[in-house]
Short mmCIF file of C-alpha atoms and ligand atoms in Angstrom, two decimals:
data_model
loop_
_atom_site.label_atom_id
_atom_site.label_comp_id
_atom_site.label_asym_id
_atom_site.label_seq_id
_atom_site.Cartn_x
_atom_site.Cartn_y
_atom_site.Cartn_z
CA MET X 13 142.23 -5.11 119.97
CA LYS X 14 142.82 -6.74 123.35
CA ARG X 15 145.97 -6.14 125.41
CA GLU X 16 147.01 -9.80 125.08
CA GLU X 17 146.74 -9.63 121.29
CA LEU X 18 148.66 -6.37 121.20
CA LYS X 19 151.34 -7.92 123.36
CA LYS X 20 151.94 -10.46 120.59
CA LEU X 21 152.10 -7.76 117.93
CA ALA X 22 154.36 -5.27 119.72
CA ARG X 23 158.16 -5.58 119.65
CA ARG X 24 159.52 -8.11 122.12
CA ARG X 25 160.15 -5.92 125.16
CA ILE X 26 157.68 -3.06 124.68
CA PHE X 27 155.38 -4.26 127.44
CA ASP X 28 158.32 -4.26 129.89
CA ILE X 29 158.39 -0.47 129.52
CA GLU X 30 156.35 1.79 131.77
CA ILE X 31 154.81 4.88 130.21
CA TRP X 32 156.96 7.83 131.32
CA PRO X 33 155.25 9.34 134.40
CA ALA X 34 154.19 12.79 133.31
CA GLY X 35 152.39 14.13 136.39
CA LYS X 36 149.62 16.67 136.21
CA PRO X 37 149.98 19.80 134.07
CA ILE X 38 151.44 22.46 136.34
CA ASP X 39 148.48 24.86 136.12
CA GLU X 40 146.03 22.10 137.06
CA LEU X 41 148.21 21.14 139.98
CA LYS X 42 148.38 24.74 141.21
CA GLU X 43 144.62 25.03 140.99
CA GLU X 44 144.10 21.75 142.80
CA LEU X 45 146.47 22.78 145.58
CA GLY X 46 145.04 26.29 145.70
CA LEU X 47 148.52 27.76 145.28
CA PRO X 48 149.37 30.82 143.19
CA ASP X 49 152.82 29.42 142.53
CA LEU X 50 154.73 26.17 142.58
CA ALA X 51 158.54 26.10 142.59
CA ARG X 52 159.54 23.41 140.11
CA MET X 53 162.51 21.91 141.90
CA ASP X 54 161.89 18.37 140.61
CA THR X 55 163.15 18.14 137.03
CA ASN X 56 166.58 19.79 136.93
CA GLU X 57 165.42 22.70 134.83
CA ASN X 58 166.92 26.18 134.83
CA PRO X 59 165.23 28.36 137.47
CA LEU X 60 166.38 31.60 135.79
CA GLY X 61 164.24 31.04 132.71
CA PRO X 62 165.46 30.70 129.12
CA SER X 63 168.46 32.59 127.78
CA PRO X 64 167.14 36.09 126.89
CA GLY X 65 169.27 36.02 123.74
CA ALA X 66 167.52 32.81 122.72
CA VAL X 67 164.10 34.32 123.40
CA LYS X 68 164.89 37.23 121.10
CA ALA X 69 166.05 34.89 118.36
CA MET X 70 162.91 32.78 118.73
CA GLU X 71 160.67 35.83 118.35
CA GLN X 72 162.16 36.30 114.90
CA ALA X 73 162.30 32.61 114.00
CA ILE X 74 158.64 32.01 114.88
CA ARG X 75 157.67 33.91 111.73
CA HIS X 76 159.17 31.17 109.57
CA VAL X 77 157.58 28.05 111.00
CA ASN X 78 155.66 27.49 107.78
CA PHE X 79 158.96 26.10 106.44
CA TYR X 80 160.57 22.85 107.47
CA PRO X 81 163.81 23.38 109.38
CA ASP X 82 167.31 22.50 108.24
CA GLY X 83 167.36 18.81 109.21
CA PRO X 84 171.05 18.43 110.10
CA CYS X 85 171.23 21.97 111.67
CA LEU X 86 174.27 22.86 109.61
CA ARG X 87 174.81 26.38 110.97
CA LEU X 88 174.60 25.18 114.55
CA LYS X 89 176.89 22.28 113.73
CA ARG X 90 179.50 24.72 112.42
CA LYS X 91 179.19 27.10 115.34
CA LEU X 92 179.32 24.43 118.00
CA ALA X 93 182.13 22.51 116.32
CA GLY X 94 184.12 25.76 116.04
CA ARG X 95 183.59 26.49 119.73
CA LEU X 96 184.60 23.00 120.79
CA GLY X 97 187.54 22.62 118.44
CA ILE X 98 186.19 19.62 116.55
CA SER X 99 185.12 19.28 112.94
CA GLU X 100 181.50 19.82 111.94
CA ASP X 101 181.09 16.21 110.84
CA MET X 102 181.62 15.19 114.47
CA VAL X 103 178.32 16.65 115.73
CA ALA X 104 174.70 15.53 115.37
CA PHE X 105 171.56 17.01 116.88
CA GLY X 106 168.41 15.54 118.29
CA ASN X 107 165.12 16.58 119.78
CA GLY X 108 166.78 16.77 123.19
CA ALA X 109 169.55 14.49 124.40
CA ASP X 110 166.71 11.99 124.97
CA SER X 111 166.31 11.72 121.24
CA CYS X 112 170.08 11.37 120.81
CA ILE X 113 169.97 8.39 123.17
CA ARG X 114 167.16 6.94 121.07
CA MET X 115 169.23 7.43 117.92
CA VAL X 116 172.18 5.59 119.44
CA ALA X 117 169.93 2.72 120.52
CA SER X 118 168.23 2.53 117.11
CA ALA X 119 171.53 2.57 115.27
CA PHE X 120 173.40 0.04 117.38
CA ILE X 121 171.31 -2.30 119.52
CA ASN X 122 170.23 -5.60 118.01
CA ASP X 123 167.85 -7.99 119.72
CA GLY X 124 169.47 -9.57 122.77
CA GLU X 125 172.53 -7.31 122.87
CA GLU X 126 173.55 -5.87 126.21
CA VAL X 127 173.94 -2.34 127.46
CA VAL X 128 175.84 -1.88 130.71
CA MET X 129 174.63 1.02 132.84
CA ALA X 130 174.69 2.19 136.45
CA ASP X 131 171.77 1.85 138.84
CA PRO X 132 170.30 4.29 139.59
CA SER X 133 171.15 6.46 136.66
CA PHE X 134 169.26 8.25 133.89
CA PRO X 135 166.33 5.92 133.04
CA VAL X 136 166.18 6.75 129.34
CA TYR X 137 169.16 4.45 128.59
CA SER X 138 167.16 1.52 129.86
CA ILE X 139 163.96 2.51 128.04
CA PHE X 140 165.52 2.70 124.58
CA THR X 141 167.58 -0.42 125.21
CA ARG X 142 164.32 -2.28 125.79
CA VAL X 143 162.61 -0.63 122.82
CA MET X 144 165.29 -2.20 120.64
CA GLY X 145 164.94 -5.61 122.32
CA GLY X 146 168.28 -5.22 124.09
CA GLU X 147 169.07 -6.23 127.65
CA GLU X 148 170.13 -3.74 130.27
CA VAL X 149 172.88 -4.87 132.63
CA LEU X 150 172.48 -2.82 135.79
CA VAL X 151 175.51 -2.20 137.98
CA PRO X 152 174.75 -0.68 141.40
CA LEU X 153 176.38 2.61 142.25
CA LYS X 154 179.12 2.49 144.87
CA ASP X 155 178.91 5.36 147.36
CA TYR X 156 176.35 6.98 145.03
CA THR X 157 178.91 7.04 142.20
CA HIS X 158 179.45 4.89 139.09
CA ASP X 159 181.46 1.80 139.96
CA LEU X 160 183.45 1.75 136.74
CA GLN X 161 185.51 -1.28 137.68
CA ALA X 162 182.38 -3.34 138.35
CA MET X 163 180.84 -2.03 135.12
CA LYS X 164 183.91 -3.09 133.15
CA LYS X 165 183.70 -6.58 134.64
CA LYS X 166 180.16 -6.87 133.24
CA ILE X 167 181.34 -6.38 129.68
CA GLY X 168 180.91 -9.63 127.77
CA PRO X 169 180.58 -10.93 124.21
CA ARG X 170 177.05 -9.52 123.88
CA THR X 171 177.87 -6.04 125.20
CA LYS X 172 177.28 -3.30 122.64
CA LEU X 173 177.15 -0.12 124.71
CA VAL X 174 178.23 1.15 128.11
CA CYS X 175 176.36 4.23 129.35
CA ILE X 176 178.20 6.49 131.75
CA CYS X 177 176.27 9.45 133.09
CA ASN X 178 178.86 11.99 134.22
CA PRO X 179 177.74 13.78 136.37
CA ASN X 180 175.18 11.17 137.30
CA ASN X 181 171.48 11.86 137.45
CA PRO X 182 169.99 11.40 140.08
CA THR X 183 172.94 11.48 142.48
CA GLY X 184 174.92 14.46 141.11
CA SER X 185 178.19 12.58 141.58
CA ILE X 186 181.08 12.42 139.11
CA VAL X 187 183.73 9.96 138.03
CA ARG X 188 187.13 11.60 137.80
CA LYS X 189 189.63 11.55 134.97
CA ALA X 190 191.94 8.91 136.46
CA GLU X 191 189.03 6.49 136.89
CA LEU X 192 187.74 7.06 133.38
CA ASP X 193 191.26 6.72 131.92
CA ASP X 194 191.54 3.42 133.71
CA PHE X 195 188.14 2.32 132.41
CA PHE X 196 189.16 2.99 128.80
CA ARG X 197 192.43 1.08 129.20
CA ASP X 198 192.09 -2.30 127.39
CA LEU X 199 188.40 -1.80 126.70
CA PRO X 200 187.29 -4.22 123.95
CA SER X 201 187.36 -2.38 120.62
CA ASP X 202 183.78 -3.39 119.72
CA VAL X 203 182.21 -1.71 122.74
CA ILE X 204 180.90 1.85 122.40
CA VAL X 205 180.92 4.17 125.41
CA VAL X 206 178.04 6.64 125.64
CA LEU X 207 179.23 9.44 127.90
CA ASP X 208 176.26 11.54 128.92
CA GLU X 209 177.45 15.01 129.93
CA ALA X 210 174.05 16.73 130.23
CA TYR X 211 175.33 18.67 133.28
CA PHE X 212 178.88 19.22 131.98
CA GLU X 213 178.81 23.01 132.26
CA PHE X 214 177.96 22.98 135.98
CA VAL X 215 181.06 21.03 137.01
CA SER X 216 184.02 22.91 138.42
CA ASP X 217 186.06 20.00 139.81
CA PRO X 218 189.53 20.22 138.18
CA GLN X 219 189.71 16.45 137.89
CA PHE X 220 186.47 16.18 135.95
CA PRO X 221 187.19 14.57 132.58
CA ASN X 222 186.10 16.18 129.33
CA GLY X 223 184.58 13.53 127.05
CA LEU X 224 185.99 15.29 124.00
CA ASP X 225 189.54 14.40 125.10
CA TYR X 226 188.69 10.70 124.74
CA LEU X 227 187.12 11.39 121.38
CA ARG X 228 190.30 13.16 120.24
CA GLU X 229 192.33 10.15 121.43
CA GLY X 230 190.32 8.03 118.99
CA ARG X 231 188.27 6.10 121.55
CA ASN X 232 184.94 4.50 120.67
CA ILE X 233 182.87 7.15 122.36
CA ILE X 234 179.71 9.18 121.85
CA VAL X 235 179.54 12.29 124.04
CA MET X 236 176.10 13.77 124.73
CA ARG X 237 175.23 17.29 125.85
CA THR X 238 172.11 19.44 125.85
CA PHE X 239 170.70 22.94 125.62
CA SER X 240 168.07 22.04 128.26
CA LYS X 241 170.03 22.82 131.42
CA LEU X 242 172.61 25.62 131.26
CA TYR X 243 170.81 27.51 128.50
CA GLY X 244 167.32 27.07 129.98
CA LEU X 245 165.81 25.56 126.83
CA ALA X 246 164.35 22.29 128.18
CA GLY X 247 160.94 23.01 126.70
CA LEU X 248 162.37 23.49 123.20
CA ARG X 249 163.98 20.05 123.00
CA ILE X 250 167.45 20.31 121.55
CA GLY X 251 170.47 18.25 122.44
CA TYR X 252 173.53 16.97 120.63
CA MET X 253 176.12 14.26 120.46
CA MET X 254 179.72 14.28 119.38
CA ALA X 255 181.62 11.34 117.97
CA ALA X 256 184.04 10.38 115.20
CA PRO X 257 182.76 11.36 111.72
CA GLU X 258 182.15 7.70 110.75
CA MET X 259 180.10 7.21 113.93
CA ILE X 260 178.09 10.38 113.29
CA SER X 261 177.36 9.19 109.77
CA VAL X 262 175.82 6.01 111.25
CA LEU X 263 173.76 8.03 113.73
CA GLU X 264 172.53 10.50 111.11
CA ARG X 265 170.93 7.58 109.26
CA VAL X 266 168.39 7.03 112.03
CA ARG X 267 167.62 10.71 112.63
CA GLU X 268 164.07 11.80 111.89
CA PRO X 269 164.35 14.09 108.85
CA TYR X 270 163.36 17.27 110.74
CA THR X 271 163.90 16.27 114.33
CA VAL X 272 165.05 19.71 115.59
CA ALA X 273 162.64 22.63 115.10
CA GLY X 274 164.01 25.67 113.27
CA VAL X 275 163.02 27.81 116.25
CA ALA X 276 165.12 25.56 118.47
CA GLU X 277 168.16 25.81 116.20
CA GLU X 278 167.92 29.61 116.16
CA ALA X 279 167.51 29.68 119.93
CA ALA X 280 170.54 27.45 120.41
CA LEU X 281 172.68 29.59 118.07
CA ALA X 282 171.81 32.68 120.09
CA ALA X 283 172.12 30.96 123.47
CA LEU X 284 175.74 30.03 122.72
CA ASP X 285 176.51 33.76 122.50
CA ASP X 286 174.54 34.79 125.58
CA ARG X 287 177.59 35.05 127.83
CA GLU X 288 175.90 37.26 130.40
CA PHE X 289 173.17 34.67 130.95
CA ILE X 290 175.58 31.73 131.01
CA ASP X 291 177.70 33.40 133.69
CA ARG X 292 174.63 34.34 135.70
CA VAL X 293 173.30 30.75 135.62
CA ILE X 294 176.61 29.30 136.76
CA ARG X 295 176.98 31.91 139.52
CA ASN X 296 173.42 31.32 140.72
CA ASN X 297 173.96 27.58 140.67
CA GLU X 298 177.12 27.76 142.76
CA LYS X 299 175.46 30.10 145.22
CA SER X 300 172.44 27.80 145.47
CA ARG X 301 174.60 24.76 145.98
CA ASN X 302 176.57 26.46 148.76
CA LEU X 303 173.48 27.79 150.47
CA ILE X 304 171.46 24.56 150.36
CA CYS X 305 174.42 22.42 151.45
CA ARG X 306 175.15 24.78 154.34
CA GLU X 307 171.53 24.68 155.44
CA LEU X 308 171.35 20.89 155.15
CA ASP X 309 174.51 20.67 157.27
CA ARG X 310 172.78 22.82 159.85
CA LEU X 311 169.77 20.47 159.76
CA GLY X 312 172.11 17.47 160.10
CA LEU X 313 171.02 15.90 156.79
CA ASP X 314 173.22 13.67 154.60
CA TYR X 315 173.64 14.49 150.94
CA VAL X 316 175.84 13.48 148.05
CA PRO X 317 178.33 16.25 147.10
CA SER X 318 176.78 17.73 143.98
CA HIS X 319 178.48 18.67 140.70
CA THR X 320 175.20 19.62 139.04
CA ASN X 321 172.14 21.84 139.41
CA PHE X 322 170.52 19.42 141.86
CA LEU X 323 171.26 17.64 145.10
CA PHE X 324 170.59 14.09 146.25
CA VAL X 325 169.64 13.97 149.90
CA ASP X 326 168.94 11.11 152.27
CA LEU X 327 166.18 12.35 154.59
CA LYS X 328 166.19 9.08 156.57
CA THR X 329 162.41 9.17 156.56
CA ASP X 330 159.64 8.38 154.06
CA ALA X 331 160.53 10.67 151.17
CA ARG X 332 157.09 10.42 149.59
CA LYS X 333 155.47 11.95 152.66
CA VAL X 334 157.99 14.78 152.73
CA ARG X 335 157.45 15.37 149.02
CA GLU X 336 153.67 15.58 149.53
CA ALA X 337 154.02 17.99 152.44
CA LEU X 338 156.43 20.19 150.49
CA MET X 339 154.12 20.18 147.50
CA ARG X 340 151.30 21.50 149.64
CA ARG X 341 153.67 24.32 150.62
CA GLY X 342 154.47 25.13 146.99
CA PHE X 343 157.65 23.14 146.30
CA LEU X 344 157.97 20.22 143.90
CA ILE X 345 160.85 17.81 144.48
CA ARG X 346 161.49 14.24 143.34
CA ALA X 347 161.16 11.34 145.80
CA GLY X 348 163.56 8.42 145.44
CA THR X 349 160.91 5.70 145.21
CA ALA X 350 161.54 5.07 141.52
CA TRP X 351 165.26 4.64 142.24
CA LYS X 352 164.45 2.16 145.02
CA LEU X 353 165.83 4.65 147.54
CA PRO X 354 162.63 5.50 149.41
CA THR X 355 164.23 7.79 151.98
CA CYS X 356 166.07 9.90 149.40
CA VAL X 357 165.01 12.93 147.41
CA ARG X 358 166.45 14.87 144.50
CA ILE X 359 166.15 18.63 144.81
CA THR X 360 166.80 20.96 141.87
CA PHE X 361 168.25 24.30 142.92
CA GLY X 362 165.91 27.25 142.52
CA THR X 363 166.28 31.01 142.48
CA GLU X 364 167.78 32.66 145.55
CA ALA X 365 164.30 33.39 146.93
CA GLN X 366 163.00 29.89 146.16
CA ASN X 367 166.00 28.25 147.84
CA ALA X 368 165.56 30.28 151.03
CA ALA X 369 161.80 29.62 151.18
CA PHE X 370 162.36 25.95 150.38
CA ILE X 371 164.72 25.49 153.31
CA ARG X 372 162.18 27.07 155.65
CA ALA X 373 159.48 24.72 154.34
CA LEU X 374 161.74 21.68 154.61
CA GLU X 375 162.66 22.55 158.17
CA GLU X 376 159.00 22.92 159.04
CA VAL X 377 158.06 19.59 157.40
CA LEU X 378 160.93 17.65 158.99
CA GLY X 379 160.14 19.26 162.31
CA GLY X 380 156.78 17.53 162.23
CA GLY X 381 154.73 20.10 160.35
CA ARG X 382 153.12 17.73 157.90
C1 PLP P 411 171.68 12.78 132.47
C2 PLP P 411 170.69 13.29 131.51
N1 PLP P 411 170.83 13.02 130.21
C3 PLP P 411 169.98 13.47 129.30
C4 PLP P 411 168.89 14.24 129.68
C5 PLP P 411 167.92 14.66 128.63
O1 PLP P 411 168.12 15.96 128.25
P1 PLP P 411 167.24 16.62 127.13
O2 PLP P 411 166.35 17.60 127.80
O3 PLP P 411 168.24 17.28 126.22
O4 PLP P 411 166.48 15.55 126.43
C6 PLP P 411 168.69 14.56 131.01
C7 PLP P 411 167.53 15.35 131.43
O5 PLP P 411 167.20 15.51 132.55
C8 PLP P 411 169.60 14.06 131.95
O6 PLP P 411 169.45 14.30 133.26
#
């Protein structure tokens, strides 16, 4: 079938969507570059590996993959709900937070309805909005942070969802409690707020709001979190959302029957108990953030204060060229081209050794060593 014919058959906005850029498989890239190793500082993954507790649990669970998993992940629901002080009917799981975002879009967006979101922010909100034939309403960041007042002004009769990424990917910035309180004040009752807290556990700012407080106040909110970042389980694909029981019962209707693998549920159960690893990840992240910021200060580079496991930096030069040069030296970072910020890069913190070597490479590249 020809592309033009397929265009008529596909849902209305499918051809507006770009295929997610996957890049080359890492081993092929290493071979092509002739490098024994590549530091993956481009996708906000955990540089310390997966939670060892989770790995142990997976070794056991792998023996049972002939069985379908428990679709709703009841044991994990109970454990997580208990930890967070909410009831188990307020949690639902997906194949990563990505899949939770898809579930929200499938459950709520009708053709032509609007979703207000920041720009740049996490691109998956926009993708699934379009999949459902919705319209994204992009509100530029102000000082690299969500402009909640401007976002609120964009809410109209067709608005169904407002996506707030807190902390924001790619900038690592946060909105604080007072701003979010203000945003919720007099919000129309038929608008649902999706609060994406994928990096929640990395934030130490005392004024950072906890999405669950708004949920407890009875707001129309869906809070998203993930096992991909803190727990080092990005490759397993497990994330979750928390909302009022009635909201969860809507979302559960659009869940694929067995969306979360049994191995992933077991890993997540164990990861929640892996306190030693959790503490180590947070300590390493804080150390990395301090070191990289100090070094960037020394190099006179501007960056957005980070509340996450990555840093958004304005290099004031063509970021794509810097990215290429760093890749040849064994470091992958993300250039800001896709965010229409061509002089900016997003750098995920690495291990202590990776961070130190990265700074040396960056200094060399910016010093003219292309
Ligand atoms: C803000 C934000 N939300 C959601 C996700 C998706 O997380 P998951 O790996 O659970 O699909 C990411 C991943 O990078 C993210 O940055």
